[in-house]
Tab-separated table of C-alpha atoms and ligand atoms in Angstrom:
chain	number	residue	atom	x	y	z
T	4	MET	CA	0.000	0.000	0.000
T	5	ASN	CA	1.062	3.504	-0.886
T	6	GLU	CA	1.036	6.162	1.836
T	7	ASN	CA	0.160	8.899	-0.667
T	8	ILE	CA	-3.425	9.314	-1.766
T	9	LEU	CA	-2.188	11.608	-4.540
T	10	SER	CA	1.143	11.835	-6.359
T	11	VAL	CA	1.736	14.368	-9.086
T	12	ARG	CA	4.651	13.307	-11.287
T	13	ASN	CA	6.483	15.504	-13.814
T	14	LEU	CA	3.356	17.445	-14.661
T	15	ASP	CA	4.013	19.698	-17.636
T	16	ILE	CA	1.431	22.119	-19.051
T	17	THR	CA	1.503	24.783	-21.753
T	18	PHE	CA	-1.195	27.327	-22.580
T	19	ARG	CA	-1.832	28.268	-26.194
T	20	THR	CA	-2.424	32.019	-26.432
T	21	ASN	CA	-2.455	34.631	-29.195
T	22	ALA	CA	0.830	35.953	-27.854
T	23	GLY	CA	2.434	32.500	-28.029
T	24	ASP	CA	2.797	29.416	-25.837
T	25	ILE	CA	3.045	29.938	-22.072
T	26	HIS	CA	4.910	27.112	-20.370
T	27	ALA	CA	3.060	27.526	-17.074
T	28	ILE	CA	3.820	24.170	-15.391
T	29	ARG	CA	7.352	22.887	-15.963
T	30	GLY	CA	7.688	19.464	-14.375
T	31	VAL	CA	5.821	19.588	-11.082
T	32	ASN	CA	6.209	16.787	-8.552
T	33	PHE	CA	4.485	16.544	-5.195
T	34	ASN	CA	2.826	14.057	-2.862
T	35	LEU	CA	-0.234	14.227	-0.664
T	36	PRO	CA	0.067	11.691	2.170
T	37	THR	CA	-3.298	10.252	3.227
T	38	GLY	CA	-5.016	12.278	5.941
T	39	LYS	CA	-2.451	15.088	5.847
T	40	THR	CA	-2.532	18.708	4.753
T	41	VAL	CA	-0.126	19.796	2.070
T	42	ALA	CA	0.273	23.485	1.280
T	43	LEU	CA	1.213	24.887	-2.099
T	44	VAL	CA	2.722	28.363	-1.696
T	45	GLY	CA	4.244	30.879	-4.049
T	46	GLU	CA	3.728	34.309	-5.552
T	47	SER	CA	0.940	35.121	-7.955
T	48	GLY	CA	1.391	33.362	-11.293
T	49	SER	CA	3.669	30.608	-9.982
T	50	GLY	CA	1.229	27.922	-11.140
T	51	LYS	CA	-0.560	26.869	-7.960
T	52	SER	CA	-4.090	27.064	-9.336
T	53	VAL	CA	-3.217	25.555	-12.713
T	54	THR	CA	-1.609	22.565	-10.977
T	55	MET	CA	-4.717	21.975	-8.902
T	56	LYS	CA	-7.031	22.555	-11.843
T	57	ALA	CA	-5.198	19.723	-13.575
T	58	VAL	CA	-5.864	17.530	-10.538
T	59	THR	CA	-9.550	18.468	-10.395
T	60	GLY	CA	-10.204	18.293	-14.138
T	61	LEU	CA	-10.902	22.008	-14.455
T	62	LEU	CA	-8.132	23.113	-16.816
T	63	ASP	CA	-9.023	25.861	-19.286
T	64	SER	CA	-9.589	24.638	-22.835
T	65	ASN	CA	-6.390	26.245	-24.194
T	66	ALA	CA	-4.246	24.092	-21.868
T	67	ILE	CA	-2.066	21.395	-23.412
T	68	ILE	CA	-0.816	18.685	-21.088
T	69	ASN	CA	2.634	17.850	-22.418
T	70	GLY	CA	3.264	15.026	-19.998
T	71	GLY	CA	3.203	13.703	-16.473
T	72	GLN	CA	1.010	11.623	-14.238
T	73	ILE	CA	-1.517	12.381	-11.542
T	74	LEU	CA	-1.687	9.175	-9.537
T	75	TYR	CA	-4.736	8.890	-7.298
T	76	GLY	CA	-5.486	6.201	-4.714
T	77	THR	CA	-3.486	4.118	-2.282
T	78	GLU	CA	-4.320	0.529	-3.255
T	79	ASN	CA	-4.138	0.571	-7.041
T	80	PRO	CA	-3.324	4.135	-8.007
T	81	VAL	CA	-4.941	5.327	-11.239
T	82	ASP	CA	-3.574	8.064	-13.488
T	83	LEU	CA	-6.218	10.781	-13.688
T	84	LEU	CA	-4.597	12.141	-16.852
T	85	THR	CA	-5.317	8.985	-18.831
T	86	MET	CA	-8.708	8.193	-17.317
T	87	PRO	CA	-11.680	8.633	-19.690
T	88	LYS	CA	-13.320	12.053	-19.236
T	89	LYS	CA	-16.675	10.421	-18.568
T	90	THR	CA	-15.352	8.295	-15.693
T	91	LEU	CA	-13.550	11.314	-14.261
T	92	ARG	CA	-16.749	13.340	-14.262
T	93	ARG	CA	-18.894	10.536	-12.904
T	94	GLU	CA	-16.573	9.215	-10.207
T	95	ILE	CA	-13.724	11.547	-9.374
T	96	ASN	CA	-14.200	15.260	-9.987
T	97	GLY	CA	-16.414	16.879	-7.390
T	98	ARG	CA	-16.987	13.500	-5.777
T	99	GLN	CA	-13.759	11.954	-4.546
T	100	ILE	CA	-11.760	15.114	-5.172
T	101	ALA	CA	-13.599	18.349	-4.350
T	102	ILE	CA	-12.419	21.928	-4.574
T	103	VAL	CA	-13.244	25.115	-2.675
T	104	PHE	CA	-12.342	28.405	-4.374
T	105	GLN	CA	-11.446	31.797	-2.957
T	106	ASP	CA	-14.641	33.588	-3.855
T	107	PRO	CA	-17.763	31.730	-2.726
T	108	MET	CA	-19.872	33.748	-5.156
T	109	THR	CA	-18.182	32.050	-8.120
T	110	SER	CA	-19.207	28.631	-6.785
T	111	LEU	CA	-22.718	29.512	-5.631
T	112	ASP	CA	-25.664	30.158	-7.921
T	113	PRO	CA	-27.233	33.483	-6.840
T	114	THR	CA	-30.655	32.424	-8.134
T	115	MET	CA	-30.820	29.166	-6.214
T	116	GLN	CA	-31.752	28.496	-2.608
T	117	ILE	CA	-28.932	27.155	-0.425
T	118	GLY	CA	-30.757	23.897	0.215
T	119	ASP	CA	-31.164	23.206	-3.495
T	120	GLN	CA	-27.509	23.924	-4.176
T	121	ILE	CA	-26.362	21.395	-1.611
T	122	THR	CA	-28.871	18.718	-2.589
T	123	GLU	CA	-28.060	19.179	-6.296
T	124	GLY	CA	-24.704	17.442	-5.965
T	125	LEU	CA	-26.156	14.716	-3.761
T	126	LEU	CA	-28.975	13.942	-6.182
T	127	LEU	CA	-26.596	13.954	-9.114
T	128	HIS	CA	-24.015	11.622	-7.632
T	129	LYS	CA	-25.851	9.469	-5.108
T	130	LYS	CA	-28.840	7.180	-5.346
T	131	ILE	CA	-30.843	9.041	-2.750
T	132	SER	CA	-34.400	10.356	-2.468
T	133	LYS	CA	-35.123	14.082	-2.465
T	134	ALA	CA	-36.291	13.967	1.152
T	135	ASP	CA	-33.132	12.152	2.265
T	136	ALA	CA	-30.984	14.584	0.313
T	137	ARG	CA	-32.606	17.494	2.153
T	138	LYS	CA	-32.070	15.770	5.488
T	139	LYS	CA	-28.434	15.244	4.612
T	140	ALA	CA	-28.137	18.894	3.497
T	141	VAL	CA	-29.377	20.081	6.891
T	142	GLU	CA	-26.806	17.821	8.570
T	143	LEU	CA	-24.065	19.245	6.360
T	144	LEU	CA	-25.079	22.807	7.224
T	145	LYS	CA	-24.877	21.931	10.912
T	146	LEU	CA	-21.525	20.248	10.329
T	147	VAL	CA	-20.042	23.426	8.835
T	148	GLY	CA	-21.378	25.475	11.726
T	149	ILE	CA	-24.447	27.148	10.221
T	150	ALA	CA	-26.970	27.980	12.934
T	151	GLU	CA	-30.684	27.484	12.249
T	152	ALA	CA	-29.747	25.168	9.427
T	153	ARG	CA	-33.308	24.249	8.469
T	154	LYS	CA	-34.260	27.893	8.016
T	155	ARG	CA	-31.087	28.664	6.058
T	156	MET	CA	-31.990	26.037	3.465
T	157	GLU	CA	-34.485	28.529	2.009
T	158	ASN	CA	-32.016	31.445	1.894
T	159	TYR	CA	-30.360	32.749	-1.238
T	160	PRO	CA	-26.570	33.395	-1.207
T	161	HIS	CA	-26.964	37.195	-1.050
T	162	GLN	CA	-28.831	36.837	2.245
T	163	LEU	CA	-25.712	35.426	3.916
T	164	SER	CA	-22.400	36.918	5.066
T	165	GLY	CA	-19.128	36.133	3.239
T	166	GLY	CA	-18.008	33.739	5.975
T	167	MET	CA	-21.339	31.886	5.900
T	168	ARG	CA	-21.228	31.659	2.125
T	169	GLN	CA	-17.797	30.050	2.298
T	170	ARG	CA	-19.183	27.555	4.836
T	171	ILE	CA	-21.962	26.729	2.354
T	172	VAL	CA	-19.399	26.147	-0.394
T	173	ILE	CA	-17.498	23.820	1.935
T	174	ALA	CA	-20.774	22.000	2.725
T	175	CYS	CA	-21.387	21.557	-1.027
T	176	ALA	CA	-17.838	20.225	-1.472
T	177	LEU	CA	-18.295	17.768	1.393
T	178	ALA	CA	-21.715	16.560	0.245
T	179	CYS	CA	-20.327	13.562	-1.633
T	180	GLU	CA	-17.842	12.670	1.109
T	181	PRO	CA	-14.678	13.378	-0.855
T	182	LYS	CA	-11.330	11.808	-0.011
T	183	ILE	CA	-9.402	14.923	-1.036
T	184	LEU	CA	-10.417	18.517	-0.414
T	185	VAL	CA	-8.548	21.131	-2.426
T	186	CYS	CA	-8.789	24.643	-0.983
T	187	ASP	CA	-7.627	27.413	-3.326
T	188	GLU	CA	-7.138	30.539	-1.188
T	189	PRO	CA	-10.409	29.738	0.604
T	190	THR	CA	-10.094	32.553	3.131
T	191	THR	CA	-8.362	35.328	1.202
T	192	ALA	CA	-11.589	37.241	0.594
T	193	LEU	CA	-12.580	37.089	4.271
T	194	ASP	CA	-11.601	39.222	7.238
T	195	VAL	CA	-9.012	37.870	9.660
T	196	THR	CA	-11.354	36.583	12.399
T	197	ILE	CA	-13.644	34.806	9.944
T	198	GLN	CA	-10.529	33.504	8.171
T	199	ALA	CA	-9.337	31.859	11.389
T	200	ARG	CA	-12.756	30.252	11.964
T	201	ILE	CA	-12.849	28.795	8.453
T	202	LEU	CA	-9.315	27.403	8.917
T	203	ASP	CA	-10.403	25.801	12.205
T	204	LEU	CA	-13.481	24.392	10.501
T	205	ILE	CA	-11.444	22.765	7.721
T	206	LYS	CA	-9.060	21.283	10.301
T	207	GLU	CA	-11.940	19.907	12.357
T	208	LEU	CA	-13.672	18.426	9.302
T	209	GLN	CA	-10.406	16.856	8.261
T	210	ARG	CA	-10.117	15.185	11.658
T	211	GLN	CA	-13.706	13.959	11.631
T	212	MET	CA	-13.794	12.740	8.045
T	213	GLY	CA	-10.188	11.665	7.543
T	214	LEU	CA	-9.854	14.073	4.637
T	215	SER	CA	-6.579	14.697	2.857
T	216	VAL	CA	-6.264	18.412	2.145
T	217	ILE	CA	-4.340	20.485	-0.389
T	218	TYR	CA	-4.161	24.086	0.628
T	219	ILE	CA	-3.215	26.761	-1.882
T	220	THR	CA	-2.185	30.088	-0.432
T	221	HIS	CA	0.375	32.848	-0.678
T	222	ASP	CA	0.039	33.483	3.062
T	223	LEU	CA	2.747	31.698	5.040
T	224	GLY	CA	0.959	32.571	8.279
T	225	VAL	CA	-1.899	30.355	7.100
T	226	VAL	CA	0.588	27.663	6.103
T	227	ALA	CA	2.038	27.586	9.615
T	228	LYS	CA	-1.456	27.044	11.032
T	229	VAL	CA	-2.727	24.331	8.725
T	230	ALA	CA	0.018	22.460	6.897
T	231	ASP	CA	1.912	19.252	7.615
T	232	PHE	CA	4.020	19.600	4.458
T	233	VAL	CA	4.841	22.642	2.356
T	234	ASN	CA	5.620	22.826	-1.360
T	235	VAL	CA	7.109	26.118	-2.475
T	236	MET	CA	6.357	26.885	-6.080
T	237	TYR	CA	8.147	29.274	-8.419
T	238	ALA	CA	7.709	29.834	-12.164
T	239	GLY	CA	5.941	26.530	-12.749
T	240	LYS	CA	8.206	24.334	-10.624
T	241	ILE	CA	8.340	23.145	-7.018
T	242	VAL	CA	11.585	24.639	-5.726
T	243	GLU	CA	11.466	23.468	-2.117
T	244	VAL	CA	9.474	20.902	-0.188
T	245	GLY	CA	9.595	19.897	3.446
T	246	THR	CA	7.615	19.457	6.618
T	247	VAL	CA	6.217	22.724	7.894
T	248	GLU	CA	8.916	22.696	10.619
T	249	GLU	CA	11.684	22.226	8.051
T	250	ILE	CA	10.389	25.106	5.950
T	251	PHE	CA	10.123	27.488	8.909
T	252	TYR	CA	13.243	26.395	10.848
T	253	ASP	CA	15.596	25.508	8.080
T	254	PRO	CA	14.562	26.966	4.719
T	255	ARG	CA	17.211	26.353	2.053
T	256	HIS	CA	15.995	27.969	-1.151
T	257	PRO	CA	16.673	31.706	-1.508
T	258	TYR	CA	13.121	32.100	-2.825
T	259	THR	CA	11.743	30.542	0.377
T	260	TRP	CA	13.928	32.951	2.380
T	261	GLY	CA	12.335	35.793	0.438
T	262	LEU	CA	8.794	34.536	1.011
T	263	LEU	CA	9.439	34.082	4.734
T	264	ALA	CA	11.127	37.452	5.048
T	265	ALA	CA	8.119	39.058	3.368
T	266	MET	CA	5.684	37.720	5.971
T	267	PRO	CA	4.010	40.639	7.725
T	268	ASP	CA	4.785	40.845	11.416
T	269	LEU	CA	1.395	40.948	13.104
T	270	GLU	CA	2.825	41.233	16.603
T	271	THR	CA	4.808	44.423	16.205
T	272	ASP	CA	2.729	45.702	13.281
T	273	ASP	CA	6.007	46.491	11.554
T	274	GLU	CA	5.174	48.414	8.417
T	275	ARG	CA	8.595	48.060	6.786
T	276	LEU	CA	7.514	45.106	4.729
T	277	TYR	CA	10.253	43.285	2.892
T	278	SER	CA	9.515	42.232	-0.655
T	279	ILE	CA	11.523	40.027	-2.976
T	280	PRO	CA	13.213	42.285	-5.544
T	281	GLY	CA	12.107	42.025	-9.172
T	282	SER	CA	9.250	39.912	-10.437
T	283	PRO	CA	8.749	36.333	-11.642
T	284	PRO	CA	9.801	35.529	-15.218
T	285	ASN	CA	7.351	35.709	-18.078
T	286	LEU	CA	6.854	32.107	-19.108
T	287	LEU	CA	6.127	33.119	-22.701
T	288	HIS	CA	9.921	33.255	-22.854
T	289	GLU	CA	11.123	30.435	-20.662
T	290	PRO	CA	14.252	31.319	-18.703
T	291	LYS	CA	17.437	29.359	-19.191
T	292	GLY	CA	18.959	27.864	-16.039
T	293	ASP	CA	17.465	28.670	-12.636
T	294	ALA	CA	14.327	30.780	-13.148
T	295	PHE	CA	14.986	32.528	-9.824
T	296	ALA	CA	18.570	33.545	-10.714
T	297	ALA	CA	17.675	37.080	-11.812
T	298	ARG	CA	16.213	37.836	-8.375
T	299	ASN	CA	18.733	35.874	-6.333
T	300	LYS	CA	21.589	37.894	-4.897
T	301	PHE	CA	23.448	34.654	-4.174
T	302	ALA	CA	23.178	33.431	-7.786
T	303	MET	CA	26.288	31.871	-9.344
T	304	LYS	CA	27.455	31.453	-12.941
T	305	ILE	CA	25.902	28.005	-13.217
T	306	ASP	CA	22.452	29.439	-12.373
T	307	GLU	CA	22.371	31.169	-15.737
T	308	ARG	CA	23.180	27.974	-17.625
T	309	GLU	CA	21.602	25.022	-15.888
T	310	THR	CA	18.421	24.287	-13.998
T	311	PRO	CA	19.298	22.996	-10.527
T	312	PRO	CA	18.107	19.496	-9.571
T	313	MET	CA	16.345	18.816	-6.276
T	314	PHE	CA	19.043	18.402	-3.635
T	315	GLN	CA	18.099	16.257	-0.660
T	316	ILE	CA	18.483	17.717	2.825
T	317	SER	CA	16.531	15.174	4.892
T	318	GLU	CA	14.156	12.306	4.257
T	319	THR	CA	11.363	14.843	3.721
T	320	HIS	CA	13.235	18.015	2.767
T	321	PHE	CA	14.431	18.883	-0.761
T	322	ALA	CA	15.350	22.126	-2.496
T	323	ALA	CA	16.285	22.995	-6.052
T	324	THR	CA	19.090	25.535	-5.743
T	325	TRP	CA	22.724	25.299	-6.820
T	326	LEU	CA	23.600	26.721	-3.398
T	327	LEU	CA	23.157	23.166	-2.096
T	328	HIS	CA	25.735	21.719	-4.469
T	329	PRO	CA	28.707	20.396	-2.446
T	330	ASP	CA	31.059	22.710	-4.394
T	331	ALA	CA	28.956	25.845	-3.856
T	332	PRO	CA	30.379	28.466	-1.508
T	333	LYS	CA	28.770	28.675	1.927
T	334	VAL	CA	26.190	31.448	2.014
T	335	ASP	CA	26.227	33.644	5.057
T	336	LEU	CA	22.809	35.220	5.335
T	337	PRO	CA	22.919	38.980	5.863
T	338	PRO	CA	21.907	39.883	9.455
T	339	GLU	CA	18.789	41.729	8.230
T	340	LEU	CA	17.524	38.612	6.440
T	341	LYS	CA	18.425	36.381	9.394
T	342	ALA	CA	16.466	38.657	11.706
T	343	ARG	CA	13.464	38.607	9.390
T	344	LEU	CA	13.500	34.818	9.139
T	345	LEU	CA	13.559	34.587	12.906
T	346	ARG	CA	10.675	37.032	13.144
T	347	SER	CA	8.502	35.111	10.693
T	348	ARG	CA	9.237	31.958	12.633
T	349	LYS	CA	8.048	33.730	15.772
T	350	ALA	CA	5.001	35.171	14.006
T	351	ALA	CA	4.113	31.641	12.934
T	352	ASN	CA	4.652	30.357	16.500
T	353	TYR	CA	7.600	28.268	15.413
T	354	VAL	CA	10.135	29.023	18.090
E	408	LIG	N1	-6.152	29.883	-19.609
E	408	LIG	C1	-4.911	30.405	-19.547
E	408	LIG	N2	-4.304	30.882	-20.653
E	408	LIG	C2	-3.065	31.384	-20.607
E	408	LIG	N3	-2.330	31.455	-19.499
E	408	LIG	C3	-2.864	30.984	-18.375
E	408	LIG	C4	-4.189	30.444	-18.316
E	408	LIG	N4	-4.446	30.047	-17.047
E	408	LIG	C5	-3.336	30.355	-16.335
E	408	LIG	N5	-2.384	30.910	-17.120
E	408	LIG	C6	-1.033	31.342	-16.710
E	408	LIG	O1	-0.416	30.309	-15.977
E	408	LIG	C7	0.422	30.843	-14.953
E	408	LIG	C8	0.074	30.233	-13.628
E	408	LIG	O2	-1.204	30.694	-13.226
E	408	LIG	P1	-1.924	30.258	-11.859
E	408	LIG	O3	-3.312	30.747	-11.936
E	408	LIG	O4	-1.711	28.818	-11.626
E	408	LIG	O5	-1.116	31.090	-10.777
E	408	LIG	P2	-1.294	31.053	-9.200
E	408	LIG	O6	-0.013	30.548	-8.620
E	408	LIG	O7	-2.534	30.342	-8.839
E	408	LIG	O8	-1.403	32.611	-8.877
E	408	LIG	P3	-2.400	33.415	-7.870
E	408	LIG	O9	-1.698	33.446	-6.545
E	408	LIG	O10	-2.478	34.760	-8.494
E	408	LIG	O11	-3.726	32.715	-7.851
E	408	LIG	C9	0.231	32.354	-15.009
E	408	LIG	O12	1.303	32.892	-15.755
E	408	LIG	C10	-1.071	32.515	-15.749
E	408	LIG	O13	-1.110	33.732	-16.426
E	409	LIG	MG1	-4.352	30.927	-8.012
């Protein structure tokens, strides 16, 4: 038996556009161990959503999958990329693998009562009577912490607050008892207190239902709260992966240092926010060598010529930077950066 319920292998995706081909996903590898939470972090445009859209069968029609595998299941893993579309729709997408997006209004139908939206999925996928589906919908609403669930069944989305709407979306996602829940920035549109409650809710549901969760975010504070493992993504590749402790205590990729240093300090309300210099490469013109080189003050000659492999640091920790090559010079982090890394560790309660 395999410990991973999902393994993405060498996933490679290009988008056809009028301006040319965009090589958005350039050989992505990551694992989701059963029952765990894996975070996918990285700046805007790094490829987090596209990767998960490939997993959930929601890729835009101009996407070309050049190669790779998305292995799902622990007993006899199946490759979702070669599975017939019909089977995927009937058995996997939205059923065994469900997704929750950032903006609940994109997932909810404004013209439909909440109760109907939740029962819709149940009636579609399960052999269940309408009355039983409604009973189950009320249970789901209670499960996601909606008070007066029976009454809320008749509400329309606009009658609810943002936080409640996101709970409804989560209830819809959970209706078919998925094995994997993908959350794409599920709390970004919400205020901080509501955000924390939704994070707690997902954690609690995970515990109760044995869900495996993939969490997409650019907020490392959220990562520290929810994740077991972290995958750091840059320009269509995973550049560092480790347990959440490894990423916060012992980050090795200069991009991860930048992301950590850029975490806002909530405690001291320090306004002097650090940001990584420059911007990510345009993947219409794929960079040669290490895509991060142009923004990396520790870059070496080889970074311009060759893409670094994943160097292994521990059983669970890998990073793709030439700085980890045995012949690379030892990098001494500037005191300012060291101090910022320590601060983000503190902010994330990792001290
Ligand atoms: N349908 C499409 N056609 C062309 N390019 C696309 C399409 N969808 C995504 N892309 C490109 O793929 C890259 C990765 O996008 P993606 O949405 O995965 O980023 P992300 O990491 O989720 O960013 P964000 O944090 O902003 O959500 C971007 O350069 C984006 O412009
Ligand atoms: Mg995204």
